[in-house]
Amino acid sequence: MKEKLEALRQEALDQLQGVEDVQQLNDLRVKYLGKKGALTEILRGMGALSAEERPVIGQVANEVRGAIEEVIESKQEAFQKAETEKRLQAEKIDVTLPGRKMTQGGIHPLNKVIEEIEEIFIGMGYHIAEGPEVETDYYNFEALNLPKNHPARDMQDTFYITEELLMRTQTSPVQIRTMEKMQGEVPVKIICPGKVYRRDDDDATHSFQFNQIEGLVIGENIRMSDLKGTLLQFVQEMFGPSTQIRLRPSFFPFTEPSAEVDVTCVKCGGSGCRMCKHTGWLEILGCGMVHPKVLEMGGYDPEKYSGFAFGMGVERIAILKYGIDDIRHFYNSDMAFLKQFARK
Ligand code: DAH
C-alpha cells in the first residue's frame, strides 16, 4: 500500500509538471484528491491493515496529499499571477501621451447681443416677456391696429399656417399679450426678445427668420421725451457714451406718432464714411407712442394711460456693433466666425 501511495505521488507530480492552465489543474485536483479520486480509492483499503500499520500508512497518505496540494497551490498562484500580469499589460495607459483636445463651445453672437440688451433694460427696471412664435392673426395684426385688408399688411410678407394662424412677423404681438396679462395694471415695462419670420429670399441683408426685441412701457403721463431718453440711454450703453440719436417721422399702425431712430455711425462717429453712406447716421429701430386703439384693445383706457413702444432687429444691432458684412454668417455655424465671439 505504501508503494501504491508513493507511485501515486510520483504520477501526480509528473502530470502536474505539464499542466498549462487552470482548467487542467482543476481536472488533476479532482482526479487525485477528489472524493472519488485516486487517493481516496487507495485509502479505502485501509480497513484491511493491522493496527500497527494503519498510523504509518495514514501518515504516508497525509504526506502524499500534502505534497500534491502544495504543487497545485503553487501552480495556481503562478497562473493567477500570469493572468494579472496579462491584464495589466492589456490595460496599460501611457500617462505621458499628450491628451486629446476638447473643443469648448461659446455663446452665439446673437445670444450675446440679446443678453447685453436685456441687461441694459433690466438695469432700467424692465421685465423680460415672451410670446409664441406661432401666433394668431389677431395678435400679430388685428389687435395692433392692422385690420384685415389694411394696406400696411403688405409691408410684411407672412408665412400663414391657416387663415387664422401664422408665424409671427414681429415681436409686437407680445405687447398685446402683456397688456392682457397685466389686466390694466401699471406700470408696464417689458422687453421681449424672440424669433420672427418673413417670406424673404435669403441674401446678405435678409433672412426668412431673424430676431427682434420689442419694448413696451405704459403708465400715466408717459411722453415722447421718456421714449427718447430711454433710447439714448440704451444706445450709449450699447455703442459707447458719445453715441447720439435722432428721430425721423415714420409710420407704424400701432404707434402715433411713429419714428425711426438713427444712431451716429458706430464706425466714423458721425463724420461720414462708407458704412453710413456718408450721412453720419445709421438706422437702428422703429418706435412711437402706443396708438390709443392699441391701448384700448389691450384693456387700457387711452384717456388715462399712455405709453411708448419700440422694436429693433437683433441681427442689425449685432452687425453694427461687430462690423459684420453678411447676415448669413449668423446662421451657417462656421466655427471660424463663431470662435471670435466665444467667451475667453
Ligand atoms: N414691429 C415693427 C417691425 O417689425 C417694429 C416696431 C416699430 C415695433 C415701432 C414697435 C414700434 O414696437 O413701436 O418692423
Coordinates of C-alpha atoms and ligand atoms in Angstrom, one line a residue:
M1 CA 0.0 0.0 0.0
K2 CA 2.9 2.3 0.8
E3 CA 4.3 1.6 -2.7
K4 CA 0.9 2.4 -4.2
L5 CA 0.9 5.7 -2.4
E6 CA 4.4 6.5 -3.5
A7 CA 3.6 5.6 -7.1
L8 CA 0.5 7.8 -6.9
R9 CA 2.6 10.8 -5.6
Q10 CA 5.1 10.3 -8.4
E11 CA 2.4 10.1 -11.1
A12 CA 0.5 13.1 -9.8
L13 CA 3.6 15.3 -9.6
D14 CA 4.7 14.2 -13.1
Q15 CA 1.4 15.1 -14.5
L16 CA 1.2 18.4 -12.6
Q17 CA 4.6 19.4 -14.2
G18 CA 3.0 19.5 -17.6
V19 CA -0.2 21.5 -16.6
E20 CA -0.8 24.5 -18.8
D21 CA -3.9 26.2 -17.5
V22 CA -6.3 26.5 -14.5
Q23 CA -8.7 24.1 -16.2
Q24 CA -6.2 21.3 -16.4
L25 CA -5.1 22.0 -12.8
N26 CA -8.6 21.6 -11.5
D27 CA -9.1 18.4 -13.5
L28 CA -6.0 16.9 -11.9
R29 CA -7.1 18.1 -8.4
V30 CA -10.3 16.2 -8.9
K31 CA -8.6 13.2 -10.4
Y32 CA -6.1 12.7 -7.5
L33 CA -7.6 14.4 -4.4
G34 CA -11.4 14.5 -5.1
K35 CA -14.0 12.5 -3.3
K36 CA -13.9 9.8 -6.0
G37 CA -10.2 10.5 -6.7
A38 CA -7.2 8.1 -6.8
L39 CA -6.1 8.8 -3.2
T40 CA -9.5 8.1 -1.7
E41 CA -9.6 4.9 -3.8
I42 CA -6.3 3.7 -2.2
L43 CA -7.3 4.7 1.3
R44 CA -10.4 2.6 1.0
G45 CA -8.1 -0.4 1.6
M46 CA -7.0 0.9 5.0
G47 CA -9.6 -1.2 6.7
A48 CA -7.6 -4.4 5.8
L49 CA -4.5 -3.1 7.6
S50 CA -3.3 -4.1 11.0
A51 CA -3.4 -1.7 13.9
E52 CA 0.3 -1.0 13.7
E53 CA 0.4 -0.5 10.0
R54 CA -2.6 1.9 10.0
P55 CA -1.0 5.0 11.5
V56 CA 2.2 4.5 9.4
I57 CA 0.2 4.3 6.2
G58 CA -2.0 7.2 7.4
Q59 CA 1.0 9.4 7.8
V60 CA 2.3 8.5 4.3
A61 CA -1.1 9.2 2.8
N62 CA -1.1 12.6 4.5
E63 CA 2.3 13.4 3.2
V64 CA 1.3 12.4 -0.3
R65 CA -1.8 14.6 -0.1
G66 CA 0.2 17.5 1.3
A67 CA 2.8 17.2 -1.4
I68 CA 0.3 17.2 -4.2
E69 CA -1.7 20.0 -2.7
E70 CA 1.4 22.1 -2.4
V71 CA 2.3 21.8 -6.0
I72 CA -1.3 22.5 -7.0
E73 CA -1.4 25.6 -4.9
S74 CA 1.9 27.0 -6.2
K75 CA 0.8 26.3 -9.8
Q76 CA -2.5 28.1 -9.1
E77 CA -0.7 31.1 -7.7
A78 CA 1.6 31.2 -10.7
F79 CA -1.4 31.1 -13.1
Q80 CA -3.1 33.8 -11.3
K81 CA 0.0 36.0 -11.3
A82 CA 0.4 35.5 -15.0
E83 CA -3.3 36.3 -15.6
T84 CA -3.0 39.5 -13.6
E85 CA 0.2 40.4 -15.4
K86 CA -1.6 39.9 -18.8
R87 CA -4.5 42.1 -17.8
L88 CA -2.2 44.8 -16.5
Q89 CA -0.3 44.8 -19.8
A90 CA -3.6 44.9 -21.8
E91 CA -5.0 47.8 -19.8
K92 CA -1.8 49.8 -19.6
I93 CA -2.3 53.6 -20.0
D94 CA 0.6 55.7 -21.1
V95 CA 0.1 58.8 -18.9
T96 CA 2.8 60.6 -20.7
L97 CA 0.9 60.7 -24.0
P98 CA -0.5 64.1 -24.9
G99 CA -4.2 64.3 -24.2
R100 CA -7.0 64.7 -26.8
K101 CA -8.0 68.3 -27.0
M102 CA -11.7 69.1 -26.2
T103 CA -13.1 72.0 -28.2
Q104 CA -15.0 74.3 -26.0
G105 CA -18.3 75.9 -27.1
G106 CA -19.0 79.6 -26.9
I107 CA -22.1 81.8 -26.7
H108 CA -23.5 82.7 -30.1
P109 CA -23.0 86.3 -31.1
L110 CA -26.8 86.9 -31.4
N111 CA -27.5 85.5 -28.0
K112 CA -24.6 87.6 -26.7
V113 CA -26.2 90.7 -28.1
I114 CA -29.7 89.7 -26.8
E115 CA -28.2 89.2 -23.3
E116 CA -26.4 92.5 -23.4
I117 CA -29.6 94.4 -24.4
E118 CA -31.6 92.5 -21.7
E119 CA -29.0 93.6 -19.1
I120 CA -29.3 97.2 -20.2
F121 CA -33.1 97.3 -19.9
I122 CA -33.2 95.2 -16.8
G123 CA -30.9 97.9 -15.4
M124 CA -33.7 100.4 -16.2
G125 CA -36.3 98.4 -14.4
Y126 CA -37.8 96.4 -17.3
H127 CA -39.0 92.8 -17.2
I128 CA -38.5 90.1 -19.8
A129 CA -41.7 89.0 -21.6
E130 CA -42.2 86.1 -24.0
G131 CA -44.8 85.1 -26.6
P132 CA -45.4 82.3 -29.0
E133 CA -43.7 82.1 -32.5
V134 CA -46.8 80.5 -33.9
E135 CA -49.3 83.4 -33.5
T136 CA -52.9 84.2 -34.3
D137 CA -53.8 86.8 -36.9
Y138 CA -55.5 88.7 -34.2
Y139 CA -52.4 89.3 -32.0
N140 CA -49.9 89.7 -34.9
F141 CA -52.1 92.1 -36.9
E142 CA -55.6 92.9 -35.8
A143 CA -55.0 94.0 -32.2
L144 CA -52.1 96.0 -33.4
N145 CA -54.4 98.2 -35.4
L146 CA -53.9 96.3 -38.7
P147 CA -57.3 95.2 -39.6
K148 CA -57.8 92.7 -42.5
N149 CA -57.2 94.4 -45.8
H150 CA -55.1 97.1 -44.2
P151 CA -52.5 98.1 -46.7
A152 CA -49.7 98.0 -44.1
R153 CA -50.1 94.3 -44.0
D154 CA -48.4 94.3 -47.4
M155 CA -45.2 95.5 -45.7
Q156 CA -44.8 92.1 -44.1
D157 CA -44.8 89.0 -46.2
T158 CA -46.2 86.4 -43.9
F159 CA -45.9 82.6 -43.5
Y160 CA -49.5 81.6 -43.0
I161 CA -50.3 78.2 -41.4
T162 CA -54.0 78.6 -41.7
E163 CA -56.1 81.7 -42.4
E164 CA -56.0 82.5 -38.6
L165 CA -52.6 81.0 -37.7
L166 CA -49.2 82.3 -38.8
M167 CA -45.6 82.6 -37.9
R168 CA -45.3 85.9 -36.2
T169 CA -43.8 88.6 -38.4
Q170 CA -42.8 90.8 -35.5
T171 CA -42.5 90.6 -31.7
S172 CA -45.1 93.4 -31.4
P173 CA -48.0 90.8 -30.6
V174 CA -46.3 90.4 -27.2
Q175 CA -47.4 94.0 -26.5
I176 CA -51.0 92.9 -26.6
R177 CA -50.4 89.6 -24.7
T178 CA -48.6 91.5 -22.0
M179 CA -51.3 94.1 -21.6
E180 CA -53.9 91.3 -21.4
K181 CA -51.8 89.6 -18.7
M182 CA -51.3 92.8 -16.7
Q183 CA -55.1 93.4 -16.7
G184 CA -54.9 97.2 -16.6
E185 CA -52.1 97.4 -14.0
V186 CA -49.4 100.0 -14.4
P187 CA -46.5 100.4 -14.9
V188 CA -45.9 98.1 -17.8
K189 CA -42.2 97.9 -18.6
I190 CA -41.2 95.0 -20.6
I191 CA -38.9 94.0 -23.4
C192 CA -39.4 90.8 -25.4
P193 CA -36.7 89.2 -27.4
G194 CA -37.7 86.5 -29.9
K195 CA -37.6 85.0 -33.3
V196 CA -39.8 86.3 -36.1
Y197 CA -40.4 85.1 -39.6
R198 CA -40.9 86.7 -43.0
R199 CA -41.2 85.4 -46.5
D200 CA -37.9 86.9 -47.7
D201 CA -35.4 85.4 -50.0
D202 CA -32.2 85.0 -48.0
D203 CA -29.3 87.2 -49.0
A204 CA -26.6 89.3 -47.3
T205 CA -29.2 91.5 -45.6
H206 CA -32.4 89.4 -45.5
S207 CA -33.3 86.2 -43.7
F208 CA -36.6 84.3 -43.6
Q209 CA -36.1 84.1 -39.8
F210 CA -34.4 86.6 -37.6
N211 CA -34.6 88.1 -34.1
Q212 CA -36.3 91.2 -32.7
I213 CA -36.5 92.8 -29.4
E214 CA -39.8 94.6 -28.6
G215 CA -40.2 97.2 -25.9
L216 CA -43.3 98.5 -24.2
V217 CA -43.9 101.0 -21.5
I218 CA -47.4 102.0 -20.2
G219 CA -48.2 104.3 -17.4
E220 CA -49.6 107.7 -16.5
N221 CA -48.0 110.7 -18.3
I222 CA -45.6 108.7 -20.4
R223 CA -44.3 111.0 -23.1
M224 CA -42.2 111.1 -26.2
S225 CA -39.4 112.6 -24.2
D226 CA -39.4 109.4 -22.0
L227 CA -39.1 107.4 -25.1
K228 CA -36.2 109.5 -26.4
G229 CA -34.4 109.5 -23.1
T230 CA -34.7 105.7 -22.8
L231 CA -33.4 105.1 -26.2
L232 CA -30.5 107.5 -25.8
Q233 CA -29.5 105.7 -22.5
F234 CA -29.8 102.4 -24.4
V235 CA -27.6 103.3 -27.4
Q236 CA -25.0 104.9 -25.2
E237 CA -24.6 101.7 -23.1
M238 CA -24.7 99.6 -26.2
F239 CA -22.4 101.5 -28.6
G240 CA -20.5 103.9 -26.4
P241 CA -21.2 107.1 -24.3
S242 CA -20.6 109.5 -27.2
T243 CA -23.3 107.9 -29.3
Q244 CA -26.2 110.3 -30.3
I245 CA -29.6 109.6 -31.7
R246 CA -32.1 111.3 -34.0
L247 CA -35.8 110.6 -34.5
R248 CA -37.2 110.7 -38.0
P249 CA -41.0 110.8 -38.5
S250 CA -42.3 107.4 -39.8
F251 CA -45.4 105.3 -39.8
F252 CA -46.4 102.2 -37.9
P253 CA -50.1 101.3 -37.5
F254 CA -49.6 100.6 -33.8
T255 CA -48.0 103.9 -32.8
E256 CA -48.9 107.5 -33.2
P257 CA -46.8 109.4 -33.7
S258 CA -44.2 106.9 -35.1
A259 CA -40.5 107.4 -35.6
E260 CA -37.4 105.8 -36.9
V261 CA -34.3 106.1 -34.8
D262 CA -30.8 106.6 -36.2
V263 CA -27.6 106.5 -34.2
T264 CA -24.4 108.3 -35.0
C265 CA -22.3 106.0 -37.1
V266 CA -20.5 103.4 -35.0
K267 CA -17.6 103.5 -37.3
C268 CA -16.8 107.1 -38.1
G269 CA -18.7 108.7 -35.1
G270 CA -20.8 110.8 -37.4
S271 CA -18.2 112.4 -39.8
G272 CA -19.3 110.2 -42.7
C273 CA -17.8 107.0 -44.1
R274 CA -18.7 104.1 -46.4
M275 CA -20.6 102.3 -43.6
C276 CA -23.1 105.2 -43.1
K277 CA -23.1 106.1 -46.8
H278 CA -21.5 109.4 -45.8
T279 CA -24.6 110.5 -43.8
G280 CA -23.0 110.1 -40.4
W281 CA -26.2 108.2 -39.3
L282 CA -27.3 104.5 -39.1
E283 CA -30.9 103.4 -38.7
I284 CA -31.4 101.0 -35.8
L285 CA -35.0 100.8 -34.8
G286 CA -38.7 101.8 -35.1
C287 CA -40.7 103.3 -32.2
G288 CA -43.5 105.6 -31.3
M289 CA -46.3 106.4 -28.8
V290 CA -48.7 103.5 -28.4
H291 CA -51.8 104.1 -30.6
P292 CA -54.9 104.8 -28.5
K293 CA -56.7 101.9 -30.3
V294 CA -53.9 99.5 -29.3
L295 CA -54.1 100.6 -25.7
E296 CA -57.9 100.1 -25.8
M297 CA -57.6 96.6 -27.4
G298 CA -55.1 95.7 -24.6
G299 CA -57.6 96.8 -22.0
Y300 CA -56.1 100.2 -21.1
D301 CA -58.1 103.4 -21.1
P302 CA -56.2 105.8 -23.5
E303 CA -57.7 108.8 -21.7
K304 CA -55.9 107.8 -18.6
Y305 CA -52.8 106.0 -19.7
S306 CA -50.2 106.5 -22.4
G307 CA -47.2 104.5 -23.4
F308 CA -44.3 104.1 -25.9
A309 CA -43.1 101.1 -27.8
F310 CA -40.1 100.2 -29.9
G311 CA -38.8 97.3 -31.9
M312 CA -35.4 96.5 -33.1
G313 CA -33.7 93.8 -35.2
V314 CA -31.1 91.9 -33.1
E315 CA -29.1 91.0 -36.2
R316 CA -28.9 94.6 -37.3
I317 CA -27.6 95.7 -33.9
A318 CA -25.0 92.8 -33.9
I319 CA -23.9 93.7 -37.5
L320 CA -23.4 97.3 -36.5
K321 CA -21.7 96.5 -33.2
Y322 CA -19.3 94.0 -34.6
G323 CA -18.9 95.2 -38.2
I324 CA -20.3 92.0 -39.8
D325 CA -20.8 92.2 -43.5
D326 CA -23.4 89.4 -44.1
I327 CA -26.4 88.3 -42.0
R328 CA -25.9 84.7 -43.2
H329 CA -22.8 84.4 -41.0
F330 CA -25.1 84.2 -38.0
Y331 CA -26.8 81.1 -39.3
N332 CA -24.3 78.8 -41.0
S333 CA -22.4 77.6 -38.0
D334 CA -19.0 78.5 -39.3
M335 CA -16.6 77.8 -36.4
A336 CA -14.0 80.3 -37.6
F337 CA -16.7 83.0 -37.4
L338 CA -18.3 81.9 -34.2
K339 CA -15.0 81.4 -32.3
Q340 CA -14.4 85.2 -32.4
F341 CA -17.3 85.6 -30.0
A342 CA -16.5 82.7 -27.6
R343 CA -16.1 83.8 -24.1
K344 CA -12.4 83.8 -23.1
Ligands
DAH1 N1 -42.8 95.7 -35.4 C1 -42.0 96.6 -36.2 C2 -41.4 95.9 -37.3 O1 -41.3 94.7 -37.3 C3 -41.0 97.3 -35.4 C4 -41.6 98.3 -34.4 C5 -41.8 99.6 -34.8 C6 -42.0 97.9 -33.2 C7 -42.4 100.5 -34.0 C8 -42.6 98.8 -32.3 C9 -42.8 100.1 -32.7 O2 -43.0 98.4 -31.1 O3 -43.3 101.0 -31.9 O4 -40.9 96.5 -38.3

